[in-house]
Structure formats: C-alpha cells, structure tokens
Amino acid sequence: MGDKVPRYIVVLGSLMSGLGKGIVTASVGRILQSKGYSASPIKFDGYLNVDCGTMNPLRHGEVFVLDDGTECDMDFGTYERFLGNSLTRINSITGGKLFQRIIQKERAGGYLGRDVQIVPHLTDEIKAWIRNVGAEKKSDFVLIEVGGTVGDLENAYFIEAMRQMAREEGERMLFIQLTYITALSPGELKTKPTQHANRLITSMGIQPKLILCRGDEPLDKDAREKISLFCNVSPEDVFDDPSLETIYELPIALEKQKFSERLLSHFGLKPAPEDLKGWSALVSKIKDPKNEIKVAISGKYTAVKDAYVSVKEALVHAAAANNTRVHIDWVDTEKLEKDDVKPSELLGEYDGIIVPGGFGNRGIEGKIKAIKYCREKGVPYLGLCLGMQLMTVEYARNVAKMEGANSTEMDEKSPYPVIHIMPEQLKVKEKGATMRLGAWECHLKKGTKAFEAYGTEKIFERHRHRFEVNNELVPKLEEAGLIFSGRSPDGVIVEMAEWKEGWGVGTQAHPELKSRLEVPAPLFVGFVKAALKRQKEKEKKD
Ligand code: GLN
C-alpha cells in the first residue's frame, strides 16, 4: 500500500528512561502493518561505541545479533519479534557509527576546504541515513526510536537533525512523546512533569502530535485535559500506555483507544480495516492457556533478566504455539558446585532446563552437573551456543570417559579439548565485531530430533561465538553415542548435537534471536513439546 514515498514517525522519551520506548515503537509498527502499511524501524543510540558487541550484558542487557552479523541493542529483538521482518545494519545508528563515518570522510578529503561541524555535516549525514533506510527498505513508514530521553547531551544533535527533517518533510513526519504520569496517592495524577518535559521538547523546535502516558493508574478526564491544554495536543491524542500482562498486548490496548485512526489522520490517511485477529489469538494463548510448564534457565547473569530477553521471549512464543504458559526460573547452578546441593534439590521441579549462551569460566562446572542431571533423568534439555558446547563436554567426561575433557576457553591444558577455538579466530586481535557472527547455513541429518523440530534439511540461524566442537575428537564422541545432527554445508563446523535418549538438543547457534510471536523458533517449540510430554508422563507415574 502507499505511494512508497516514506512517512516518518519519531518516538521520543521524556522524563525518564526505561518506560518501554522500544515496545511502543514496535507496537506502532505492528499496528501500521495491521492496516496494510509496511514499517521499518531505526534505533538511534547516543553512545560512542560503534555497536554494543563489546558491552557487558549486566550493564546494557542482551547483545542482539542480526542476520548480517550486526551486534546491536536488545530493542532490535523487540522490533523483529513484533514486526516479523529481518533487520539489517542500516537499521541501527549509533553515535560511534556517525562520528566514525564523518571522521573517515574528513580524512579522505570529503570536506576539503571546510571546517566540519555538527550542523550541517553531522545532521545532514543523519537525515541522509534515515531517508536511505526508507528508500532501501521500500517502507511506507520509517519508525525512529531515539534512545535515552530528550535533554540527554548525547542525543541533542540527533534531535536537531529530526527537527530539520520535520521542517523539510512537513506533514510526512510526526513525533510521539512517551511520558510517565505519577499518582501521588490513588486518584491523584500528576501531569506537571509531563508538561515540563513537553516544554523541553518544544524548546527544541519540535511539537509532538501524540502523547503516550505510562503510569501508575489510567488517565482520568482531568489529567487528559491538562495534558491536552498544556502540551498543545487534542485530548484524543493523549493515550494510556498501561502496564499489561504481556508486552504483545500493547498494539491491542492502543487500538482500543483508536490509536491508528488518530495517527493516520495526522498523515492525512484514511482509517483502514484492521487485522490484528491472528495476533490477538496468540495474545489470548499467552494470557489464558490450557497448560503450564516450569523451565529453569541456568545463566551467568541471573540477576539481570534483560541479559537473556530473547531466550525468555522465544519460550513465550513457543509456549503460545503449544497453548501453554511457561513459568521461568533463573536458577543459579553455581550452587551445584558445592557438594551439599544435589541437582534434584535444585532442579527437581522443572519440566525442562536451558543453558543459554555465555562466556568465561564462572559457574561452568555447575552447568555441566545440571546437564548431566537432565541426561540421566530424561529431563528435556536445550543448549544454546555455550549450552551446546558444555553438553559436549559433559558427554565427553561422563559417557565417553575422556577424563578432564573441557573447552579450551575454560582450560587451555585440557587433555581432551572437545571444544576449541575456531582456527580463523586465532589471528583475531580486535574485540569489536570479530566473532563468527550472523546467520549461517546448517544442514540437518534426517531422522534426528533437530530435523524433526525444523521439518527441513537446510536452516539458517544466527551465531555469536569464537569456539567450536573439535573435529578430531568427534569420532570418539560419536562412538560413545553423541549424535551430531547438524553441520555447516561444507561439513566443517558442528552446528547441532543431541542425545539418543530423551529430548536433549544443543545448537551452536542462537535460535532465540529469530523467534517471533507469529513464527516461533522450531527448537524452542520442540523443547516445549518435550517438556509437556515429560510432565504428562511424570503425572501418570505419580
Ligand atoms: N564462549 C563461547 C564461544 O565463544 C560461547 C559463546 C556463546 O554462547 N555465545 O564460542
């Protein structure tokens, strides 16, 4: 639909961060899709890192990886999970990328004779980048989420570029302000901070057309009218952005308030019939499912859930597809390293266990014990990247009797280095964007659990690793019974491992990164099915 000259929607945070700007941006996109428009999101992050590949998940949340290998902010996961489209490098703008570009251009003589300035050089670069995304993606709408909040020094030049662009685009560009309304006591909503935040935005030459209010309580008439009067918008353009049981409900909650009608009318577009039926059906399955399973995730960063947000969401998607609620516990398996804690004490109540990706030594032995417990007790196990490597180590030590087997990431002197550094990684010195990244093809062996889950031979999953299964030790592991069910097309890289008995599958990839509410990741669907099956079997026994 549309004439393919894109329109632009900018989502600005005001007042405070952490209000769910990414979810709002993704929801706006999903609503537009439901009206027949295509939407491509851009996120601007003001930090001076080129990407977030070198950031600690504890500080910054999960590092998300795109098909083309771009390492980016976890909001990209939210976009893809809502919109279903695979994004690329150009969807992510950072302060680091912009300055790198400008300085490289300057050194190459791109601005000969001129002093290079924030305005116009940097702002022109930003506007050209955004317009190029619209053209390259052939989108009806480009959604631009500005990281942080208005007033942050590090995004001031970006907001200035948006002001200029709005002047040039006229009615084809619109701003959404996301704000927070506090209630001092029940029913006592305070809109003054929002008014001040709005004044700050307008002082930058930008007038938001729609205001979305997160809050302790839904807006009452009085609060809505105050925001309308002091922020220069009509009362119908002030929306509740309520706390919901599931984030996937936001498009529905906004549409109940006639969001798209107002949004489209600002662009001079007529309301279109809506199609959120399939989406709503999945949301009902999340909220009110038939079954419930309990899953333990044994990660290093159990204190920060954002570190594994894609794993959690992939479980939600796979569970919805199986009409199931998934109760997730973040279990610190380091406790298993103390002899007095038995795996059954810590893990006995779970229908399935996941060891997600990770780096470094800490907590490794506890994870290996957890994997052994799953294998011996027939508990469904899903190993993601590091989780697959440790599954191999466990099998090597306890079944193939390779005493001291390990990954050389953990023990360089292991007599049985079943996991070792990839040869091409040996020469890598720089840390930024140097792992094996992005979507790689894998061929699955027929008759395996991996093949059964995917239902096809050729798959493409996203990666982020430096280590791999050591092919020299593969024959010994296979002899002992470990099945390597997937390899790279040239046969060199082991991509999947699984047990013969029970449901235990490990993958060198991160299939959670491609899971969407409407297209759940096959291995997660297989895992949830196996967990349900085991739960039923256990109930029968009890
Ligand atoms: N540390 C391991 C590697 O680099 C696993 C990485 C991961 O789990 N993403 O290969």
Coordinates of C-alpha atoms and ligand atoms in Angstrom, one line a residue:
M1 CA 0.0 0.0 0.0
G2 CA 1.0 3.7 -0.1
D3 CA 3.0 5.6 -2.7
K4 CA 6.3 4.4 -1.4
V5 CA 7.5 7.9 -0.5
P6 CA 8.0 7.1 3.1
R7 CA 6.5 8.8 6.1
Y8 CA 8.4 9.2 9.3
I9 CA 7.4 8.7 12.9
V10 CA 9.8 9.6 15.7
V11 CA 9.4 8.2 19.2
L12 CA 10.9 10.4 21.9
G13 CA 11.4 9.5 25.5
S14 CA 10.7 12.3 28.0
L15 CA 11.1 12.4 31.7
M16 CA 12.8 9.1 32.3
S17 CA 14.2 6.1 30.5
G18 CA 13.0 2.5 30.9
L19 CA 9.4 3.2 30.0
G20 CA 9.4 0.8 27.1
K21 CA 10.0 3.0 24.2
G22 CA 11.1 0.0 22.1
I23 CA 7.8 -1.8 22.8
V24 CA 5.9 1.4 21.9
T25 CA 7.8 1.8 18.7
A26 CA 7.4 -1.9 17.8
S27 CA 3.7 -1.7 18.6
V28 CA 3.1 1.3 16.4
G29 CA 4.8 -0.6 13.6
R30 CA 2.7 -3.7 14.2
I31 CA -0.5 -1.6 14.2
L32 CA 0.6 0.0 10.9
Q33 CA 1.2 -3.4 9.4
S34 CA -2.2 -4.5 10.5
K35 CA -3.6 -1.6 8.4
G36 CA -1.6 -2.8 5.4
Y37 CA 1.4 -0.5 5.6
S38 CA 5.0 -1.6 5.8
A39 CA 7.2 -0.2 8.5
S40 CA 10.9 -0.2 9.1
P41 CA 12.4 0.7 12.5
I42 CA 15.5 2.6 13.2
K43 CA 17.1 3.0 16.6
F44 CA 19.5 5.7 17.4
D45 CA 21.7 5.1 20.4
G46 CA 23.8 8.0 21.5
Y47 CA 26.8 6.1 22.9
L48 CA 30.1 6.4 21.2
N49 CA 30.6 2.7 20.8
V50 CA 30.2 1.6 17.2
D51 CA 28.0 -1.2 18.3
C52 CA 27.2 -2.9 21.6
G53 CA 29.2 -6.1 20.9
T54 CA 31.7 -5.2 23.5
M55 CA 29.3 -4.2 26.2
N56 CA 28.6 -6.2 29.3
P57 CA 25.0 -7.6 29.4
L58 CA 24.9 -6.7 33.1
R59 CA 25.2 -3.0 32.1
H60 CA 23.4 -3.0 28.8
G61 CA 21.2 -6.1 28.5
E62 CA 21.5 -8.7 25.8
V63 CA 23.5 -8.1 22.7
F64 CA 21.2 -8.8 19.8
V65 CA 22.6 -10.1 16.5
L66 CA 21.0 -9.6 13.1
D67 CA 21.2 -11.9 10.0
D68 CA 24.1 -9.8 8.6
G69 CA 26.1 -10.1 11.8
T70 CA 25.3 -6.6 13.2
E71 CA 25.6 -6.7 17.0
C72 CA 23.0 -4.3 18.4
D73 CA 20.8 -3.2 21.2
M74 CA 18.1 -5.5 22.5
D75 CA 15.4 -3.2 21.2
F76 CA 16.1 -4.8 17.8
G77 CA 14.9 -8.0 19.2
T78 CA 11.6 -6.4 20.2
Y79 CA 11.2 -4.9 16.7
E80 CA 11.7 -8.2 15.0
R81 CA 9.5 -10.1 17.4
F82 CA 6.7 -7.7 16.7
L83 CA 7.2 -6.9 13.1
G84 CA 8.4 -10.2 11.8
N85 CA 10.9 -8.6 9.4
S86 CA 14.6 -9.2 9.5
L87 CA 16.5 -6.0 10.0
T88 CA 20.0 -5.1 8.8
R89 CA 23.0 -3.0 9.6
I90 CA 21.4 0.3 8.4
N91 CA 18.5 0.0 10.9
S92 CA 20.9 0.7 13.7
I93 CA 22.5 4.1 14.1
T94 CA 24.9 4.9 17.0
G95 CA 26.9 7.9 17.9
G96 CA 30.0 5.9 17.3
K97 CA 29.0 4.9 13.8
L98 CA 28.1 8.5 12.9
F99 CA 31.3 10.0 14.2
Q100 CA 33.4 7.2 12.6
R101 CA 31.8 8.0 9.2
I102 CA 32.3 11.7 9.5
I103 CA 35.9 11.4 10.6
Q104 CA 36.7 8.8 7.8
K105 CA 35.1 11.2 5.3
E106 CA 37.1 14.1 6.6
R107 CA 40.4 12.2 6.4
A108 CA 39.6 11.1 2.8
G109 CA 39.2 14.7 1.9
G110 CA 35.4 14.6 1.7
Y111 CA 35.0 18.1 3.1
L112 CA 38.1 19.8 1.6
G113 CA 38.3 23.5 2.4
R114 CA 35.7 23.3 5.2
D115 CA 35.6 23.1 8.9
V116 CA 33.4 20.1 9.7
Q117 CA 30.5 20.9 12.0
I118 CA 27.7 19.2 13.9
V119 CA 25.3 21.4 11.8
P120 CA 25.2 20.9 8.9
H121 CA 27.6 18.0 8.3
L122 CA 26.6 15.6 11.1
T123 CA 22.9 16.5 10.8
D124 CA 23.0 16.0 7.0
E125 CA 24.6 12.6 7.5
I126 CA 21.8 11.6 9.9
K127 CA 19.0 12.8 7.5
A128 CA 20.5 11.1 4.5
W129 CA 20.9 7.9 6.5
I130 CA 17.2 7.9 7.6
R131 CA 16.0 8.7 4.1
N132 CA 18.1 5.9 2.7
V133 CA 16.5 3.4 5.1
G134 CA 13.1 4.4 3.7
A135 CA 14.3 4.0 0.1
E136 CA 16.3 0.8 0.6
K137 CA 13.6 -0.9 2.6
K138 CA 10.8 0.5 0.4
S139 CA 8.8 1.2 3.5
D140 CA 5.6 3.1 3.8
F141 CA 6.7 4.2 7.3
V142 CA 10.1 4.6 8.9
L143 CA 9.9 4.5 12.7
I144 CA 12.7 6.3 14.5
E145 CA 13.3 5.5 18.2
V146 CA 15.6 7.9 19.9
G147 CA 17.5 6.2 22.7
G148 CA 17.6 7.9 26.1
T149 CA 15.5 10.9 26.9
V150 CA 15.1 14.4 25.5
G151 CA 17.6 16.6 27.2
D152 CA 20.4 14.0 27.2
L153 CA 23.6 15.7 25.9
E154 CA 24.4 12.7 23.7
N155 CA 21.3 12.8 21.6
A156 CA 20.9 16.5 21.2
Y157 CA 22.4 16.7 17.7
F158 CA 20.2 13.8 16.6
I159 CA 17.1 15.5 17.8
E160 CA 18.3 18.7 16.0
A161 CA 18.5 16.6 12.8
M162 CA 14.9 15.4 13.4
R163 CA 13.8 19.0 13.8
Q164 CA 15.3 19.9 10.5
M165 CA 13.9 16.9 8.8
A166 CA 10.4 17.6 10.1
R167 CA 10.7 21.1 8.5
E168 CA 11.6 19.5 5.2
E169 CA 9.1 16.7 5.3
G170 CA 6.1 18.7 6.5
E171 CA 3.1 16.5 7.0
R172 CA 5.0 13.4 6.3
M173 CA 6.7 13.4 9.7
L174 CA 5.3 13.1 13.1
F175 CA 6.6 12.9 16.7
I176 CA 5.3 10.8 19.6
Q177 CA 6.2 11.7 23.1
L178 CA 6.4 8.9 25.7
T179 CA 6.0 10.1 29.2
Y180 CA 5.2 8.9 32.8
I181 CA 2.3 10.1 34.9
T182 CA 2.8 9.6 38.6
A183 CA 0.0 9.2 41.2
L184 CA 1.0 10.7 44.5
S185 CA -1.9 8.9 46.1
P186 CA -4.6 6.8 44.4
G187 CA -6.5 9.0 42.0
E188 CA -4.1 11.9 42.4
L189 CA -2.4 12.0 39.0
K190 CA 0.4 14.5 38.4
T191 CA 0.9 15.8 34.9
K192 CA 3.2 18.7 35.7
P193 CA 6.4 16.7 35.0
T194 CA 5.0 15.8 31.6
Q195 CA 4.2 19.4 30.9
H196 CA 7.8 20.4 31.7
A197 CA 9.1 17.6 29.5
N198 CA 6.9 18.7 26.7
R199 CA 8.1 22.3 27.1
L200 CA 11.7 21.0 26.8
I201 CA 10.8 19.2 23.5
T202 CA 9.0 22.2 22.1
S203 CA 12.0 24.4 23.1
M204 CA 14.0 22.3 20.6
G205 CA 11.6 23.2 17.8
I206 CA 9.6 20.0 17.9
Q207 CA 5.8 19.7 18.6
P208 CA 4.7 16.1 19.4
K209 CA 1.4 15.2 17.9
L210 CA 0.6 12.2 20.1
I211 CA 1.4 11.7 23.7
L212 CA 1.6 8.2 25.3
C213 CA 1.4 8.0 29.0
R214 CA 2.8 5.2 31.1
G215 CA 1.6 5.5 34.6
D216 CA 0.7 4.1 37.9
E217 CA -3.0 4.5 37.0
P218 CA -5.1 5.0 33.8
L219 CA -5.5 8.7 32.9
D220 CA -8.7 10.4 34.1
K221 CA -10.5 13.1 32.3
D222 CA -8.9 15.9 34.2
A223 CA -5.3 14.6 33.6
R224 CA -6.1 14.1 29.9
E225 CA -7.4 17.6 29.6
K226 CA -4.5 19.2 31.4
I227 CA -2.0 17.3 29.1
S228 CA -4.0 18.4 26.1
L229 CA -4.2 22.0 27.1
F230 CA -0.6 22.5 28.2
C231 CA 1.1 20.2 25.7
N232 CA -0.8 21.5 22.7
V233 CA -2.5 18.3 21.5
S234 CA -6.2 17.4 21.4
P235 CA -7.5 15.2 24.2
E236 CA -8.0 12.3 21.7
D237 CA -4.3 12.4 21.0
V238 CA -3.4 11.5 24.6
F239 CA -3.2 7.8 25.1
D240 CA -2.8 5.4 28.0
D241 CA 0.2 3.1 27.8
P242 CA -0.8 0.7 30.5
S243 CA 1.2 -2.0 32.3
L244 CA 0.0 -5.2 30.7
E245 CA 0.3 -8.9 31.5
T246 CA 2.2 -9.4 28.2
I247 CA 4.0 -6.8 26.1
Y248 CA 2.4 -8.3 23.0
E249 CA -0.9 -6.8 24.2
L250 CA 0.1 -3.2 23.6
P251 CA -1.0 -3.0 20.0
I252 CA -4.4 -4.2 21.0
A253 CA -4.6 -1.9 24.0
L254 CA -3.7 1.1 21.8
E255 CA -6.2 0.2 19.2
K256 CA -8.9 0.0 21.8
Q257 CA -8.2 3.7 22.2
K258 CA -8.4 4.3 18.4
F259 CA -4.7 5.0 18.1
S260 CA -4.3 4.2 14.4
E261 CA -7.3 6.3 13.5
R262 CA -5.6 9.4 15.1
L263 CA -2.1 8.5 13.8
L264 CA -3.3 8.1 10.2
S265 CA -5.4 11.2 10.3
H266 CA -2.4 13.3 11.1
F267 CA -0.8 12.0 7.9
G268 CA -4.0 12.7 6.0
L269 CA -4.6 9.0 5.6
K270 CA -8.0 7.3 6.0
P271 CA -8.6 4.7 8.7
A272 CA -8.3 1.2 7.2
P273 CA -9.9 -2.0 8.4
E274 CA -7.8 -3.6 11.0
D275 CA -6.3 -7.1 11.0
L276 CA -5.0 -8.0 14.4
K277 CA -7.0 -11.1 14.7
G278 CA -4.2 -13.7 14.4
W279 CA -2.1 -11.5 16.8
S280 CA -5.0 -11.2 19.3
A281 CA -5.5 -15.0 19.2
L282 CA -1.8 -15.5 20.2
V283 CA -2.1 -12.9 22.9
S284 CA -5.1 -14.8 24.4
K285 CA -3.0 -18.0 24.3
I286 CA -0.3 -16.2 26.3
K287 CA -2.8 -14.9 28.8
D288 CA -5.1 -17.8 29.2
P289 CA -3.5 -21.0 28.1
K290 CA -4.5 -24.6 28.8
N291 CA -1.2 -26.0 30.1
E292 CA 1.6 -24.7 32.2
I293 CA 5.3 -25.8 32.4
K294 CA 8.2 -24.8 34.6
V295 CA 11.5 -24.2 32.9
A296 CA 14.8 -23.4 34.6
I297 CA 17.4 -21.2 32.8
S298 CA 20.9 -21.6 34.1
G299 CA 22.7 -18.4 33.1
K300 CA 25.6 -16.5 34.5
Y301 CA 23.6 -13.2 34.7
T302 CA 20.6 -14.5 36.6
A303 CA 20.3 -11.1 38.4
V304 CA 19.6 -9.3 35.1
K305 CA 16.7 -10.8 33.2
D306 CA 17.4 -8.4 30.2
A307 CA 20.6 -10.4 29.6
Y308 CA 18.6 -13.3 28.2
V309 CA 15.5 -11.5 27.0
S310 CA 15.4 -13.3 23.6
V311 CA 15.6 -16.7 25.3
K312 CA 12.7 -15.7 27.5
E313 CA 10.6 -14.3 24.6
A314 CA 11.4 -17.4 22.4
L315 CA 10.0 -19.5 25.2
V316 CA 6.8 -17.4 25.4
H317 CA 6.3 -17.7 21.6
A318 CA 6.9 -21.5 21.6
A319 CA 4.6 -21.9 24.6
A320 CA 1.8 -19.8 23.0
A321 CA 2.1 -22.1 19.9
N322 CA 1.5 -25.0 22.3
N323 CA -1.3 -23.3 24.2
T324 CA 0.9 -23.3 27.3
R325 CA 2.1 -20.8 29.9
V326 CA 5.8 -21.0 30.7
H327 CA 6.9 -20.3 34.2
I328 CA 10.6 -19.4 34.1
D329 CA 13.0 -19.5 37.0
W330 CA 16.5 -18.2 36.7
V331 CA 18.5 -20.8 38.5
D332 CA 22.0 -20.2 39.8
T333 CA 23.5 -23.6 39.0
E334 CA 26.8 -22.4 40.6
K335 CA 25.1 -23.7 43.8
L336 CA 25.6 -27.2 42.4
E337 CA 29.4 -26.7 42.6
K338 CA 29.1 -27.1 46.4
D339 CA 28.8 -30.8 47.2
D340 CA 26.0 -30.4 49.6
V341 CA 23.5 -29.3 47.0
K342 CA 22.1 -32.1 44.9
P343 CA 20.9 -31.5 41.3
S344 CA 17.5 -33.0 42.2
E345 CA 17.0 -30.5 45.1
L346 CA 17.7 -27.5 42.8
L347 CA 16.2 -28.8 39.6
G348 CA 13.7 -31.5 40.5
E349 CA 10.6 -29.4 40.0
Y350 CA 11.4 -28.4 36.3
D351 CA 9.9 -29.8 33.2
G352 CA 12.9 -28.6 31.1
I353 CA 16.2 -26.9 31.5
I354 CA 18.1 -24.4 29.3
V355 CA 21.7 -23.4 29.4
P356 CA 22.0 -20.2 27.3
G357 CA 25.0 -18.6 25.7
G358 CA 27.8 -17.2 27.7
F359 CA 31.5 -16.5 28.0
G360 CA 34.2 -17.3 30.6
N361 CA 34.8 -19.8 33.4
R362 CA 32.4 -18.8 36.2
G363 CA 29.7 -21.3 37.0
I364 CA 30.7 -23.7 34.3
E365 CA 31.0 -26.8 36.5
G366 CA 27.5 -26.3 37.9
K367 CA 26.1 -26.1 34.4
I368 CA 27.8 -29.3 33.5
K369 CA 26.3 -31.0 36.5
A370 CA 22.8 -29.7 35.5
I371 CA 23.3 -31.1 32.0
K372 CA 24.3 -34.5 33.4
Y373 CA 21.2 -34.5 35.6
C374 CA 19.0 -33.8 32.6
R375 CA 20.6 -36.6 30.5
E376 CA 20.4 -39.1 33.3
K377 CA 16.9 -38.3 34.4
G378 CA 15.4 -37.7 30.9
V379 CA 14.6 -34.0 31.6
P380 CA 14.3 -32.1 28.3
Y381 CA 17.4 -30.0 27.7
L382 CA 18.1 -27.2 25.3
G383 CA 21.7 -25.9 25.0
L384 CA 22.2 -22.6 23.3
C385 CA 25.8 -22.0 22.0
L386 CA 27.7 -22.3 25.2
G387 CA 25.0 -24.7 26.3
M388 CA 25.8 -27.0 23.3
Q389 CA 29.5 -26.8 24.0
L390 CA 29.0 -27.8 27.6
M391 CA 26.6 -30.6 26.6
T392 CA 29.5 -31.9 24.5
V393 CA 32.0 -31.6 27.4
E394 CA 29.6 -33.4 29.8
Y395 CA 29.1 -36.2 27.4
A396 CA 32.9 -36.5 26.8
R397 CA 33.6 -36.7 30.5
N398 CA 30.8 -38.9 31.7
V399 CA 29.9 -41.1 28.8
A400 CA 33.0 -41.2 26.5
K401 CA 35.2 -41.4 29.6
M402 CA 37.5 -38.6 28.4
E403 CA 38.7 -37.5 31.9
G404 CA 39.4 -33.8 32.1
A405 CA 37.6 -33.0 28.8
N406 CA 36.8 -29.3 28.5
S407 CA 36.6 -26.3 26.3
T408 CA 39.9 -24.6 25.9
E409 CA 38.0 -21.4 26.8
M410 CA 37.9 -22.8 30.3
D411 CA 41.0 -25.0 30.4
E412 CA 43.7 -24.4 27.9
K413 CA 45.6 -27.5 29.0
S414 CA 42.7 -30.0 28.9
P415 CA 43.8 -33.4 27.8
Y416 CA 40.6 -33.7 25.8
P417 CA 39.9 -30.3 24.3
V418 CA 36.5 -31.3 22.8
I419 CA 35.7 -27.6 22.3
H420 CA 38.5 -25.4 20.9
I421 CA 39.0 -22.0 19.3
M422 CA 38.0 -21.8 15.7
P423 CA 41.1 -21.7 13.5
E424 CA 40.2 -18.3 11.9
Q425 CA 39.7 -16.8 15.4
L426 CA 43.4 -17.5 16.3
K427 CA 44.6 -14.4 14.4
V428 CA 41.9 -12.1 15.7
K429 CA 43.2 -9.4 18.0
E430 CA 40.5 -6.7 17.9
K431 CA 37.4 -7.3 20.0
G432 CA 34.7 -5.4 18.0
A433 CA 32.6 -7.4 15.6
T434 CA 35.2 -10.2 15.2
M435 CA 33.4 -13.3 16.4
R436 CA 31.6 -15.7 14.0
L437 CA 28.5 -13.6 13.6
G438 CA 25.2 -13.5 11.9
A439 CA 23.1 -16.1 10.0
W440 CA 24.9 -19.2 8.8
E441 CA 23.5 -22.1 6.9
C442 CA 23.4 -25.5 8.6
H443 CA 22.4 -28.9 7.1
L444 CA 20.5 -31.2 9.4
K445 CA 20.7 -35.0 9.5
K446 CA 17.4 -36.7 8.7
G447 CA 15.9 -38.8 11.4
T448 CA 17.3 -36.6 14.2
K449 CA 15.4 -34.5 16.8
A450 CA 16.8 -31.4 15.2
F451 CA 15.4 -32.4 11.8
E452 CA 12.1 -33.3 13.4
A453 CA 11.8 -29.9 15.0
Y454 CA 12.7 -27.9 11.9
G455 CA 11.0 -30.3 9.4
T456 CA 13.6 -29.3 6.8
E457 CA 17.2 -30.0 5.9
K458 CA 18.6 -26.6 5.3
I459 CA 18.3 -24.0 8.1
F460 CA 19.8 -20.6 8.8
E461 CA 20.3 -19.5 12.4
R462 CA 22.2 -16.6 13.9
H463 CA 25.6 -17.0 15.6
R464 CA 27.9 -15.3 18.0
H465 CA 30.9 -17.4 19.1
R466 CA 34.6 -18.0 18.9
F467 CA 34.8 -21.6 19.9
E468 CA 33.5 -24.8 18.2
V469 CA 33.5 -28.6 18.5
N470 CA 36.9 -30.1 17.9
N471 CA 36.5 -32.4 14.8
E472 CA 39.5 -34.5 15.9
L473 CA 37.6 -35.8 18.9
V474 CA 34.2 -36.2 17.1
P475 CA 34.7 -39.9 16.1
K476 CA 35.3 -40.8 19.8
L477 CA 32.2 -38.8 20.9
E478 CA 30.1 -40.4 18.2
E479 CA 31.3 -43.8 19.1
A480 CA 30.2 -43.2 22.7
G481 CA 26.7 -42.3 21.3
L482 CA 26.6 -38.5 21.0
I483 CA 24.8 -37.5 17.7
F484 CA 26.0 -34.5 15.7
S485 CA 22.8 -33.7 13.9
G486 CA 23.8 -30.6 12.0
R487 CA 26.9 -29.3 10.3
S488 CA 27.8 -26.3 8.1
P489 CA 27.3 -27.0 4.4
D490 CA 31.0 -27.8 3.9
G491 CA 30.8 -30.2 6.8
V492 CA 33.5 -28.5 8.8
I493 CA 31.6 -26.9 11.6
V494 CA 29.4 -28.9 14.1
E495 CA 26.2 -26.9 14.5
M496 CA 24.0 -29.3 16.4
A497 CA 24.4 -32.1 19.0
E498 CA 21.8 -34.3 20.6
W499 CA 21.3 -37.3 22.8
K500 CA 19.9 -40.6 21.5
E501 CA 17.6 -40.9 24.5
G502 CA 15.2 -38.3 25.8
W503 CA 15.0 -34.8 24.4
G504 CA 18.3 -33.1 24.6
V505 CA 19.4 -30.9 21.8
G506 CA 22.3 -28.4 21.7
T507 CA 22.9 -25.8 19.0
Q508 CA 26.0 -23.7 18.2
A509 CA 23.6 -21.0 17.1
H510 CA 21.2 -18.7 18.9
P511 CA 17.8 -19.7 17.5
E512 CA 16.1 -17.5 20.1
L513 CA 17.3 -14.5 18.0
K514 CA 15.0 -15.4 15.1
S515 CA 11.9 -16.3 17.2
R516 CA 8.8 -14.1 16.6
L517 CA 5.4 -14.3 18.2
E518 CA 3.9 -15.3 14.9
V519 CA 6.8 -17.5 13.8
P520 CA 8.3 -19.3 16.9
A521 CA 11.7 -20.9 16.8
P522 CA 11.4 -24.6 15.9
L523 CA 13.9 -25.8 18.5
F524 CA 12.0 -24.0 21.3
V525 CA 8.7 -25.4 20.0
G526 CA 10.3 -28.9 20.1
F527 CA 11.6 -28.2 23.6
V528 CA 8.2 -27.0 25.0
K529 CA 6.5 -30.1 23.4
A530 CA 9.1 -32.4 25.0
A531 CA 8.6 -30.6 28.4
L532 CA 4.8 -31.0 28.2
K533 CA 5.2 -34.7 27.3
R534 CA 7.5 -35.4 30.2
Q535 CA 5.2 -33.5 32.5
K536 CA 2.3 -35.8 31.4
E537 CA 4.4 -38.9 31.8
K538 CA 5.5 -37.8 35.3
E539 CA 1.9 -37.1 36.3
K540 CA 1.0 -40.6 35.2
K541 CA 3.8 -42.1 37.3
D542 CA 2.9 -40.1 40.5
Ligands
GLN1 N1 32.0 -18.6 24.7 C1 31.6 -19.5 23.7 C2 32.2 -19.1 22.4 O1 32.8 -18.1 22.2 C3 30.1 -19.5 23.5 C4 29.6 -18.2 23.0 C5 28.1 -18.0 23.2 O2 27.5 -18.8 24.0 N2 27.5 -17.1 22.5 O3 32.3 -19.9 21.5

